[in-house]
Short mmCIF file of C-alpha atoms and ligand atoms in Angstrom, two decimals:
data_model
loop_
_atom_site.label_atom_id
_atom_site.label_comp_id
_atom_site.label_asym_id
_atom_site.label_seq_id
_atom_site.Cartn_x
_atom_site.Cartn_y
_atom_site.Cartn_z
CA MET A 11 22.75 -21.11 9.86
CA ALA A 12 19.65 -20.01 7.99
CA LEU A 13 18.05 -16.66 7.22
CA ILE A 14 14.52 -16.89 8.60
CA VAL A 15 11.68 -14.40 8.13
CA GLN A 16 8.98 -14.80 10.78
CA LYS A 17 5.66 -12.98 10.46
CA TYR A 18 3.32 -12.57 13.42
CA GLY A 19 -0.34 -11.57 12.89
CA GLY A 20 -2.53 -9.37 15.05
CA THR A 21 -3.70 -12.03 17.52
CA SER A 22 -0.08 -13.12 18.04
CA VAL A 23 0.81 -9.58 19.24
CA ALA A 24 -2.57 -8.76 20.80
CA ASP A 25 -1.18 -7.59 24.17
CA VAL A 26 2.08 -7.21 26.06
CA ALA A 27 2.05 -10.83 27.27
CA ARG A 28 1.77 -12.07 23.68
CA ILE A 29 4.44 -9.65 22.45
CA ASN A 30 6.72 -11.08 25.14
CA ALA A 31 5.90 -14.61 23.97
CA VAL A 32 6.76 -13.61 20.38
CA ALA A 33 10.04 -12.10 21.61
CA ASP A 34 10.84 -15.41 23.36
CA ARG A 35 10.33 -17.36 20.13
CA VAL A 36 12.33 -14.86 18.06
CA VAL A 37 15.21 -14.90 20.55
CA LYS A 38 15.17 -18.70 20.69
CA THR A 39 15.53 -18.85 16.89
CA HIS A 40 18.33 -16.29 17.03
CA GLU A 41 20.13 -18.24 19.76
CA GLN A 42 20.09 -21.29 17.49
CA GLY A 43 22.46 -19.26 15.30
CA HIS A 44 19.99 -18.12 12.64
CA GLU A 45 19.62 -14.64 11.19
CA VAL A 46 16.12 -13.45 11.99
CA VAL A 47 13.89 -10.84 10.38
CA VAL A 48 10.48 -10.36 11.96
CA VAL A 49 7.47 -8.80 10.25
CA VAL A 50 4.56 -7.82 12.48
CA SER A 51 0.96 -6.72 12.10
CA ALA A 52 -0.83 -4.21 14.28
CA MET A 53 -2.13 -5.48 17.64
CA ALA A 54 -5.45 -7.34 17.20
CA GLY A 55 -8.38 -5.00 16.59
CA GLU A 56 -6.20 -1.91 16.15
CA THR A 57 -6.62 -1.54 12.38
CA ASP A 58 -10.41 -1.90 12.78
CA ARG A 59 -10.38 0.69 15.55
CA LEU A 60 -8.49 3.18 13.39
CA ILE A 61 -10.87 2.64 10.47
CA GLN A 62 -13.83 3.19 12.78
CA LEU A 63 -12.32 6.47 13.98
CA ALA A 64 -12.11 7.67 10.38
CA LYS A 65 -15.69 6.50 9.70
CA GLN A 66 -16.91 8.60 12.63
CA ILE A 67 -15.68 11.63 10.71
CA THR A 68 -16.73 10.70 7.19
CA ASP A 69 -18.23 7.80 5.26
CA ARG A 70 -15.66 8.19 2.54
CA PRO A 71 -12.33 9.19 4.07
CA ASN A 72 -9.66 10.61 1.81
CA GLU A 73 -7.72 7.54 0.68
CA ARG A 74 -4.27 9.00 1.33
CA GLU A 75 -5.22 10.11 4.83
CA LEU A 76 -6.82 6.75 5.62
CA ASP A 77 -3.56 4.95 4.76
CA GLN A 78 -1.59 7.52 6.77
CA LEU A 79 -3.87 6.68 9.70
CA VAL A 80 -4.12 2.88 9.53
CA ALA A 81 -0.39 2.40 8.95
CA THR A 82 0.22 3.67 12.50
CA GLY A 83 -0.97 0.38 14.03
CA GLU A 84 2.15 -1.46 12.88
CA GLN A 85 4.46 1.30 14.16
CA VAL A 86 3.31 0.54 17.70
CA SER A 87 3.85 -3.22 17.48
CA ILE A 88 7.32 -3.10 15.87
CA ALA A 89 8.62 -0.72 18.53
CA LEU A 90 7.17 -2.78 21.40
CA LEU A 91 8.56 -6.02 19.95
CA ALA A 92 12.01 -4.50 19.42
CA MET A 93 11.98 -3.38 23.09
CA ALA A 94 10.93 -6.85 24.26
CA ILE A 95 13.77 -8.43 22.25
CA GLU A 96 16.33 -5.97 23.68
CA GLN A 97 14.98 -6.75 27.14
CA ARG A 98 16.10 -10.34 26.53
CA GLY A 99 19.67 -9.27 25.90
CA HIS A 100 19.55 -9.35 22.09
CA GLN A 101 19.92 -6.34 19.82
CA ALA A 102 16.97 -5.38 17.64
CA ARG A 103 16.19 -2.60 15.18
CA SER A 104 12.67 -1.76 14.05
CA PHE A 105 11.92 -0.45 10.56
CA LEU A 106 8.97 1.37 9.02
CA ALA A 107 8.37 0.83 5.29
CA HIS A 108 10.18 4.00 4.25
CA GLN A 109 13.24 2.93 6.24
CA VAL A 110 13.61 -0.21 4.10
CA ARG A 111 12.19 1.47 1.03
CA ILE A 112 9.25 -0.88 0.47
CA ARG A 113 8.27 0.92 -2.75
CA THR A 114 4.68 0.51 -3.90
CA ASP A 115 2.37 1.96 -6.52
CA SER A 116 -0.02 4.69 -5.38
CA ASN A 117 -3.19 2.59 -5.12
CA PHE A 118 -4.04 3.63 -1.58
CA SER A 119 -5.52 0.87 0.60
CA ARG A 120 -4.61 -1.82 -1.96
CA ALA A 121 -1.10 -0.92 -3.08
CA SER A 122 1.23 -3.43 -4.74
CA ILE A 123 4.89 -3.78 -3.77
CA LEU A 124 7.25 -2.82 -6.61
CA SER A 125 10.64 -3.21 -4.94
CA ILE A 126 12.41 -3.50 -1.60
CA ASP A 127 15.91 -2.28 -0.83
CA ALA A 128 17.27 -5.08 1.34
CA SER A 129 20.58 -3.37 2.15
CA SER A 130 19.62 -1.70 5.44
CA ILE A 131 18.22 -4.97 6.81
CA LEU A 132 21.29 -6.91 5.63
CA ASP A 133 23.57 -4.34 7.30
CA ARG A 134 21.77 -4.85 10.63
CA LEU A 135 21.85 -8.64 10.26
CA GLY A 136 25.59 -8.34 9.65
CA GLU A 137 25.82 -6.71 13.09
CA ARG A 138 23.94 -9.72 14.58
CA LYS A 139 20.85 -7.57 15.16
CA ILE A 140 17.29 -8.80 14.75
CA ALA A 141 15.36 -6.70 12.22
CA VAL A 142 11.70 -5.99 13.02
CA VAL A 143 9.79 -4.69 9.98
CA ALA A 144 6.32 -3.12 9.93
CA GLY A 145 3.92 -5.19 7.86
CA PHE A 146 1.09 -3.86 5.69
CA GLN A 147 2.70 -0.55 4.71
CA GLY A 148 4.74 0.85 1.85
CA ILE A 149 5.81 4.13 0.35
CA ASP A 150 5.06 5.43 -3.15
CA ASP A 151 7.32 7.46 -5.42
CA GLU A 152 5.90 10.73 -4.04
CA GLY A 153 6.79 9.69 -0.49
CA ASN A 154 3.16 8.95 0.52
CA ILE A 155 2.49 6.12 2.95
CA THR A 156 0.44 3.37 1.31
CA THR A 157 -1.10 0.15 2.63
CA LEU A 158 -1.37 -3.23 0.93
CA GLY A 159 -4.96 -4.21 1.76
CA ARG A 160 -6.37 -5.99 4.81
CA GLY A 161 -4.17 -8.89 5.81
CA GLY A 162 -1.28 -7.39 3.83
CA SER A 163 1.44 -8.08 6.41
CA ASP A 164 1.72 -11.60 4.97
CA THR A 165 2.69 -10.01 1.67
CA THR A 166 5.27 -7.77 3.33
CA ALA A 167 6.81 -10.86 4.93
CA VAL A 168 7.05 -12.89 1.74
CA ALA A 169 8.30 -9.90 -0.27
CA VAL A 170 10.98 -9.21 2.35
CA ALA A 171 11.89 -12.92 2.32
CA ALA A 172 12.19 -12.82 -1.48
CA ALA A 173 14.32 -9.66 -1.41
CA LEU A 174 16.66 -11.23 1.18
CA HIS A 175 16.69 -14.67 -0.50
CA ALA A 176 15.61 -16.05 2.89
CA ASP A 177 15.66 -19.80 3.49
CA VAL A 178 12.11 -19.80 4.79
CA CYS A 179 9.20 -17.46 5.50
CA GLU A 180 7.21 -18.60 8.53
CA ILE A 181 3.70 -17.16 8.93
CA TYR A 182 2.74 -17.43 12.61
CA THR A 183 -0.98 -17.13 13.21
CA ASP A 184 -3.81 -18.23 15.53
CA VAL A 185 -4.49 -21.61 13.85
CA ASN A 186 -2.11 -24.55 13.28
CA GLY A 187 -1.90 -24.18 9.51
CA VAL A 188 -4.09 -24.20 6.42
CA TYR A 189 -7.19 -26.39 6.83
CA THR A 190 -9.71 -27.97 4.47
CA THR A 191 -12.05 -25.16 5.52
CA ASP A 192 -12.01 -22.43 8.19
CA PRO A 193 -11.34 -24.39 11.45
CA ASN A 194 -13.07 -21.67 13.45
CA VAL A 195 -16.25 -22.46 11.56
CA CYS A 196 -15.97 -26.21 11.16
CA PRO A 197 -14.34 -28.20 13.99
CA THR A 198 -14.03 -31.24 11.74
CA ALA A 199 -11.82 -29.35 9.28
CA ARG A 200 -8.49 -31.12 8.70
CA LYS A 201 -5.08 -29.50 8.68
CA LEU A 202 -3.25 -29.92 5.38
CA LYS A 203 0.44 -30.90 5.49
CA ARG A 204 1.07 -29.36 2.10
CA ILE A 205 -0.92 -27.30 -0.35
CA SER A 206 0.06 -26.17 -3.85
CA HIS A 207 0.62 -22.50 -4.62
CA ASP A 208 -2.24 -22.48 -7.11
CA GLU A 209 -4.71 -24.04 -4.66
CA MET A 210 -3.64 -21.59 -1.95
CA LEU A 211 -4.01 -18.70 -4.40
CA GLU A 212 -7.58 -19.77 -5.10
CA LEU A 213 -8.42 -20.32 -1.40
CA ALA A 214 -6.97 -16.92 -0.52
CA SER A 215 -8.70 -15.08 -3.33
CA LEU A 216 -12.01 -16.74 -2.48
CA GLY A 217 -12.08 -15.72 1.16
CA ALA A 218 -9.74 -17.89 3.27
CA LYS A 219 -7.97 -15.04 5.02
CA VAL A 220 -5.25 -17.27 6.54
CA LEU A 221 -2.89 -15.91 3.83
CA HIS A 222 -3.09 -12.64 1.90
CA ILE A 223 -3.40 -13.53 -1.76
CA ARG A 224 -0.42 -11.54 -3.00
CA SER A 225 1.84 -13.23 -0.43
CA VAL A 226 1.12 -16.54 -2.17
CA ALA A 227 1.74 -15.04 -5.60
CA PHE A 228 5.14 -13.71 -4.42
CA ALA A 229 6.02 -17.06 -2.84
CA LYS A 230 5.25 -18.83 -6.10
CA LYS A 231 7.02 -16.30 -8.32
CA PHE A 232 10.20 -16.07 -6.27
CA GLY A 233 10.27 -19.64 -4.93
CA VAL A 234 10.05 -18.59 -1.26
CA PRO A 235 9.47 -21.64 1.01
CA LEU A 236 6.33 -20.70 2.94
CA HIS A 237 5.30 -22.35 6.22
CA VAL A 238 2.00 -21.41 7.91
CA ARG A 239 2.00 -22.35 11.60
CA SER A 240 0.74 -21.48 15.05
CA SER A 241 2.34 -18.87 17.29
CA PHE A 242 0.92 -20.81 20.26
CA SER A 243 2.70 -24.14 19.68
CA ASP A 244 5.75 -25.74 18.06
CA GLU A 245 3.63 -28.05 15.95
CA GLU A 246 4.57 -28.34 12.27
CA GLY A 247 2.08 -26.35 10.19
CA THR A 248 1.29 -26.34 6.46
CA TRP A 249 3.86 -25.91 3.69
CA VAL A 250 2.80 -24.04 0.56
CA VAL A 251 4.68 -25.80 -2.23
CA PRO A 252 4.84 -26.24 -6.00
CA GLU A 253 2.22 -28.69 -7.26
CA GLU A 254 2.97 -32.39 -6.74
CA LYS A 255 1.57 -35.22 -8.86
CA GLU A 256 -0.29 -37.02 -6.05
CA MET A 257 -2.23 -33.85 -5.20
CA GLU A 258 -4.54 -34.62 -8.11
CA SER A 259 -5.71 -37.83 -6.50
CA ALA A 260 -8.13 -35.98 -4.19
CA PRO A 261 -11.06 -34.38 -6.02
CA ILE A 262 -10.86 -31.21 -3.96
CA THR A 263 -8.54 -29.81 -1.29
CA GLY A 264 -10.75 -27.32 0.49
CA VAL A 265 -14.02 -25.44 0.76
CA THR A 266 -13.95 -21.71 1.26
CA TYR A 267 -16.43 -18.87 1.48
CA ALA A 268 -16.72 -15.11 1.31
CA LYS A 269 -19.55 -13.26 2.98
CA ASN A 270 -20.59 -9.72 2.24
CA GLU A 271 -20.37 -9.80 -1.52
CA MET A 272 -22.69 -7.67 -3.65
CA ARG A 273 -24.04 -8.64 -7.05
CA LEU A 274 -24.08 -5.81 -9.62
CA ARG A 275 -26.06 -6.16 -12.85
CA VAL A 276 -25.79 -3.96 -15.92
CA LEU A 277 -28.97 -4.30 -17.94
CA GLY A 278 -29.54 -3.78 -21.67
CA VAL A 279 -26.04 -3.06 -22.90
CA PRO A 280 -25.89 -2.39 -26.68
CA ASP A 281 -23.83 -5.30 -28.02
CA THR A 282 -20.58 -4.18 -29.63
CA PRO A 283 -17.19 -5.93 -29.64
CA THR A 284 -15.78 -3.33 -27.22
CA ALA A 285 -18.74 -3.03 -24.81
CA THR A 286 -17.57 -5.55 -22.18
CA ARG A 287 -14.09 -4.08 -22.15
CA ASP A 288 -15.49 -0.55 -21.73
CA LEU A 289 -17.61 -1.67 -18.79
CA VAL A 290 -14.97 -3.68 -16.97
CA ALA A 291 -11.81 -1.62 -17.64
CA PRO A 292 -12.59 1.18 -15.12
CA LEU A 293 -13.23 -1.39 -12.36
CA ALA A 294 -10.02 -3.25 -13.07
CA GLY A 295 -8.16 0.06 -13.32
CA ALA A 296 -9.34 0.98 -9.81
CA GLY A 297 -8.03 -2.35 -8.49
CA LEU A 298 -11.49 -3.58 -7.45
CA HIS A 299 -11.93 -7.29 -6.75
CA ILE A 300 -14.55 -8.29 -9.30
CA ASP A 301 -15.37 -11.97 -9.59
CA VAL A 302 -18.00 -14.45 -10.84
CA MET A 303 -18.89 -12.61 -14.03
CA VAL A 304 -21.72 -13.76 -16.27
CA GLN A 305 -22.62 -12.17 -19.59
CA SER A 306 -25.95 -13.15 -21.13
CA ALA A 307 -26.31 -14.04 -24.79
CA SER A 308 -27.16 -11.06 -26.96
CA VAL A 309 -30.91 -10.68 -27.61
CA ASP A 310 -31.99 -8.11 -30.23
CA GLY A 311 -28.55 -6.47 -29.99
CA PHE A 312 -28.51 -6.11 -26.18
CA PHE A 313 -26.90 -8.14 -23.40
CA ASP A 314 -26.80 -8.09 -19.57
CA LEU A 315 -23.63 -8.35 -17.50
CA ALA A 316 -23.59 -9.47 -13.85
CA PHE A 317 -20.65 -9.81 -11.47
CA THR A 318 -19.83 -9.82 -7.77
CA VAL A 319 -17.68 -7.45 -5.76
CA PRO A 320 -16.89 -7.25 -2.01
CA LYS A 321 -19.46 -5.09 -0.20
CA ASP A 322 -16.96 -2.48 0.90
CA GLU A 323 -15.99 -1.92 -2.75
CA ALA A 324 -19.57 -1.97 -4.05
CA LEU A 325 -20.21 1.78 -3.77
CA GLN A 326 -17.13 2.65 -5.80
CA ALA A 327 -17.84 -0.18 -8.26
CA ARG A 328 -21.40 1.03 -8.77
CA GLU A 329 -20.32 4.60 -9.45
CA LEU A 330 -17.74 3.46 -12.01
CA ILE A 331 -20.05 0.99 -13.74
CA GLU A 332 -22.94 3.47 -13.83
CA HIS A 333 -20.73 5.98 -15.56
CA ALA A 334 -19.49 3.41 -18.09
CA ALA A 335 -23.03 2.05 -18.63
CA ASP A 336 -24.31 5.59 -19.27
CA GLU A 337 -21.63 6.25 -21.86
CA LEU A 338 -22.57 3.02 -23.66
CA GLY A 339 -26.31 3.78 -23.54
CA ALA A 340 -27.20 0.79 -21.34
CA VAL A 341 -30.64 0.62 -19.70
CA GLY A 342 -29.39 0.71 -16.08
CA VAL A 343 -27.48 -0.79 -13.18
CA GLU A 344 -28.89 -2.76 -10.25
CA SER A 345 -27.17 -3.98 -7.11
CA GLU A 346 -28.39 -6.90 -5.00
CA GLY A 347 -27.18 -8.52 -1.84
CA PRO A 348 -25.35 -9.17 0.31
CA VAL A 349 -24.79 -12.58 -1.21
CA ALA A 350 -22.28 -15.28 -0.29
CA LYS A 351 -19.73 -17.03 -2.46
CA VAL A 352 -18.93 -20.65 -1.63
CA SER A 353 -16.08 -22.32 -3.51
CA VAL A 354 -14.55 -25.75 -3.75
CA VAL A 355 -10.85 -25.70 -4.67
CA GLY A 356 -8.37 -28.37 -5.71
CA VAL A 357 -6.05 -29.37 -8.54
CA GLY A 358 -8.07 -32.62 -8.64
CA ILE A 359 -11.00 -30.72 -10.23
CA ARG A 360 -9.06 -30.98 -13.52
CA THR A 361 -9.23 -34.76 -13.51
CA HIS A 362 -12.31 -35.51 -11.39
CA THR A 363 -14.94 -34.50 -13.93
CA GLN A 364 -17.74 -35.46 -11.55
CA ALA A 365 -16.79 -32.72 -9.04
CA PRO A 366 -19.14 -30.02 -10.47
CA GLY A 367 -22.01 -32.51 -10.56
CA LYS A 368 -21.38 -33.35 -6.91
CA VAL A 369 -21.52 -29.66 -5.95
CA PHE A 370 -24.84 -29.14 -7.74
CA GLU A 371 -26.30 -32.38 -6.36
CA THR A 372 -25.26 -31.49 -2.79
CA LEU A 373 -26.79 -28.02 -2.98
CA ALA A 374 -29.95 -29.36 -4.61
CA ARG A 375 -30.33 -31.91 -1.80
CA GLU A 376 -30.09 -29.05 0.72
CA ASN A 377 -32.61 -27.01 -1.30
CA ILE A 378 -30.16 -24.17 -1.87
CA PRO A 379 -30.79 -22.16 -5.05
CA ILE A 380 -27.68 -21.19 -7.04
CA GLN A 381 -27.67 -17.61 -8.33
CA MET A 382 -24.42 -17.63 -10.33
CA ILE A 383 -21.61 -20.06 -11.11
CA ALA A 384 -17.93 -19.55 -11.93
CA PHE A 385 -15.38 -22.15 -12.99
CA SER A 386 -11.66 -22.06 -13.32
CA GLU A 387 -9.28 -24.93 -13.86
CA ILE A 388 -9.06 -25.70 -10.16
CA ARG A 389 -12.08 -24.06 -8.54
CA LEU A 390 -15.83 -23.92 -8.76
CA SER A 391 -17.71 -21.09 -7.04
CA VAL A 392 -21.42 -20.61 -6.54
CA ILE A 393 -23.20 -17.48 -5.45
CA ILE A 394 -26.00 -18.18 -2.97
CA ASP A 395 -28.14 -16.34 -0.46
CA GLU A 396 -26.14 -15.55 2.71
CA ASN A 397 -28.72 -17.40 4.84
CA HIS A 398 -27.66 -20.71 3.26
CA LEU A 399 -23.94 -20.20 3.77
CA ASN A 400 -23.45 -22.38 6.84
CA THR A 401 -25.44 -25.27 5.43
CA ALA A 402 -23.63 -25.10 2.09
CA VAL A 403 -20.10 -25.07 3.57
CA ASN A 404 -21.01 -27.86 5.95
CA ALA A 405 -22.66 -30.05 3.29
CA LEU A 406 -19.91 -29.61 0.69
CA HIS A 407 -17.14 -30.29 3.21
CA GLN A 408 -18.87 -33.53 4.11
CA ALA A 409 -19.85 -34.50 0.56
CA PHE A 410 -16.24 -34.34 -0.61
CA GLY A 411 -15.04 -36.48 2.31
CA LEU A 412 -12.99 -33.72 3.94
CA ASP A 413 -14.26 -34.20 7.50
CA SER A 414 -11.67 -35.45 9.98
CA SER A 415 -14.27 -37.73 11.60
CA ALA A 416 -15.00 -39.90 8.56
CA GLY A 417 -18.67 -40.67 8.33
CA GLY A 418 -19.48 -38.54 11.37
CA GLU A 419 -21.58 -35.41 11.56
CA ALA A 420 -19.74 -32.40 10.15
CA GLY A 421 -20.79 -30.34 13.12
CA CYS A 422 -19.98 -26.97 11.60
CA GLU A 423 -20.83 -23.93 13.64
CA THR A 424 -22.75 -20.95 12.35
CA VAL A 425 -20.66 -19.02 9.83
P1 ADP B 17 -3.40 -13.17 11.45
O1 ADP B 17 -3.96 -12.09 12.33
O2 ADP B 17 -2.43 -14.06 12.13
O3 ADP B 17 -2.90 -12.63 10.15
P2 ADP B 17 -5.88 -13.98 10.18
O4 ADP B 17 -7.08 -13.72 11.03
O5 ADP B 17 -5.59 -13.00 9.09
O6 ADP B 17 -4.62 -14.14 11.13
O7 ADP B 17 -5.96 -15.43 9.51
C1 ADP B 17 -6.14 -16.57 10.32
C2 ADP B 17 -7.60 -16.97 10.29
O8 ADP B 17 -7.94 -17.43 8.97
C3 ADP B 17 -7.97 -18.12 11.17
O9 ADP B 17 -8.25 -17.71 12.49
C4 ADP B 17 -9.19 -18.73 10.47
O10 ADP B 17 -10.41 -18.35 11.09
C5 ADP B 17 -9.16 -18.13 9.08
N1 ADP B 17 -9.27 -19.13 8.01
C6 ADP B 17 -10.17 -19.10 6.99
N2 ADP B 17 -10.04 -20.15 6.20
C7 ADP B 17 -9.04 -20.90 6.70
C8 ADP B 17 -8.43 -22.14 6.30
N3 ADP B 17 -8.84 -22.81 5.21
N4 ADP B 17 -7.42 -22.62 7.06
C9 ADP B 17 -6.98 -21.95 8.16
N5 ADP B 17 -7.53 -20.77 8.58
C10 ADP B 17 -8.54 -20.25 7.87
N1 LIG B 18 -3.05 -4.75 10.35
C1 LIG B 18 -3.50 -5.04 9.00
C2 LIG B 18 -4.92 -5.59 9.03
O1 LIG B 18 -5.51 -5.72 10.10
C3 LIG B 18 -2.57 -5.92 8.25
C4 LIG B 18 -2.48 -7.35 8.74
O2 LIG B 18 -2.98 -7.70 9.82
O3 LIG B 18 -1.89 -8.17 8.01
O4 LIG B 18 -5.47 -5.87 8.00
MG1 MG B 19 -3.85 -12.14 8.34
#
């Protein structure tokens, strides 16, 4: 007998028929003798619909009220799923975040989980009940409802699995696993049997939304076995695992992209040892996702700083950086975009020193100008014009030999 946490995303609970199909799978697992905890997202499109409602009232909704609103999506799906399970003759109990004390900080819309009290779930499992937990939401120390960021139900699932010392956390979604690039964009993308935590962290942080980044960080930190698979088949999916030696033999594991990034530039910053810290600290403090940062060499005591940020965080980022730039006496702040970030990821980048050259050569051959570059040990990202995104993903996927049809046309669709 194992303790299994199963997480179902929005498309897997999109309507009553799909909720019934999820209930069938959950009940089947339970009938095999396992203890089952299910984490669910809101029904497909519901979170977007709620956000749009708020946007019809104001461009900048109060952050607490927005979380109070969007967290309702998951309340609907847990109750419906619990009913569907009971309908099949099994006992179920649904839980909102405050009922299992999923404690978070107070960073509304991007809160981090601090602790989970597993006792109420364990009590229900002891009664042979199936626990159904709302994904995406938490509660802060003042009792406010918080949310974990878009796609955050994955993180709820892995955190719950860690708190329960579960044997496995299965992430059921609308694709068969983690692929070399988004399979909905590139039909020749290949499913990976295994991927290392660090590679998955990079893919997730660079735009592959198949897993929420913090879910991977939790899985790595707490050693939770993580299996990404399809809710529409029984096919084995992709295991996210500690790094294995042979993983380095491939130069890269995947290509990923993020659209809708903005490039912010702070011009003419007086060069002091504390200037970069003073500029960046307020952005980091607000939990904004800054990336690809380039600081120019100091000329006559002044430098420029450029970085990217997701478009929906750009307004807040610009306000914060303008304030900091003003205080430092910088010349000004400019924002440009939207731009796209295309990244190649793989532990093999460490050993295959020719990988960066291949990226630059491939983009040059396609006549795609590179605006900014960022390296880490296992990833290389370039910022390019959004119009070139499809060509770049396609060409890089092919250049690194990732296509399933070796030698054939990549055949990627428009991103
Ligand atoms: P869910 O609603 O189940 O949480 P998501 O939409 O959040 O599902 O994530 C699944 C989607 O992630 C897929 O439909 C796919 O388009 C996208 N995706 C992006 N990159 C990848 C990748 N490398 N491998 C698999 N899926 C990817
Ligand atoms: N419902 C939330 C969202 O749409 C959380 C999730 O799906 O994981 O982002
Ligand atoms: Mg998701």
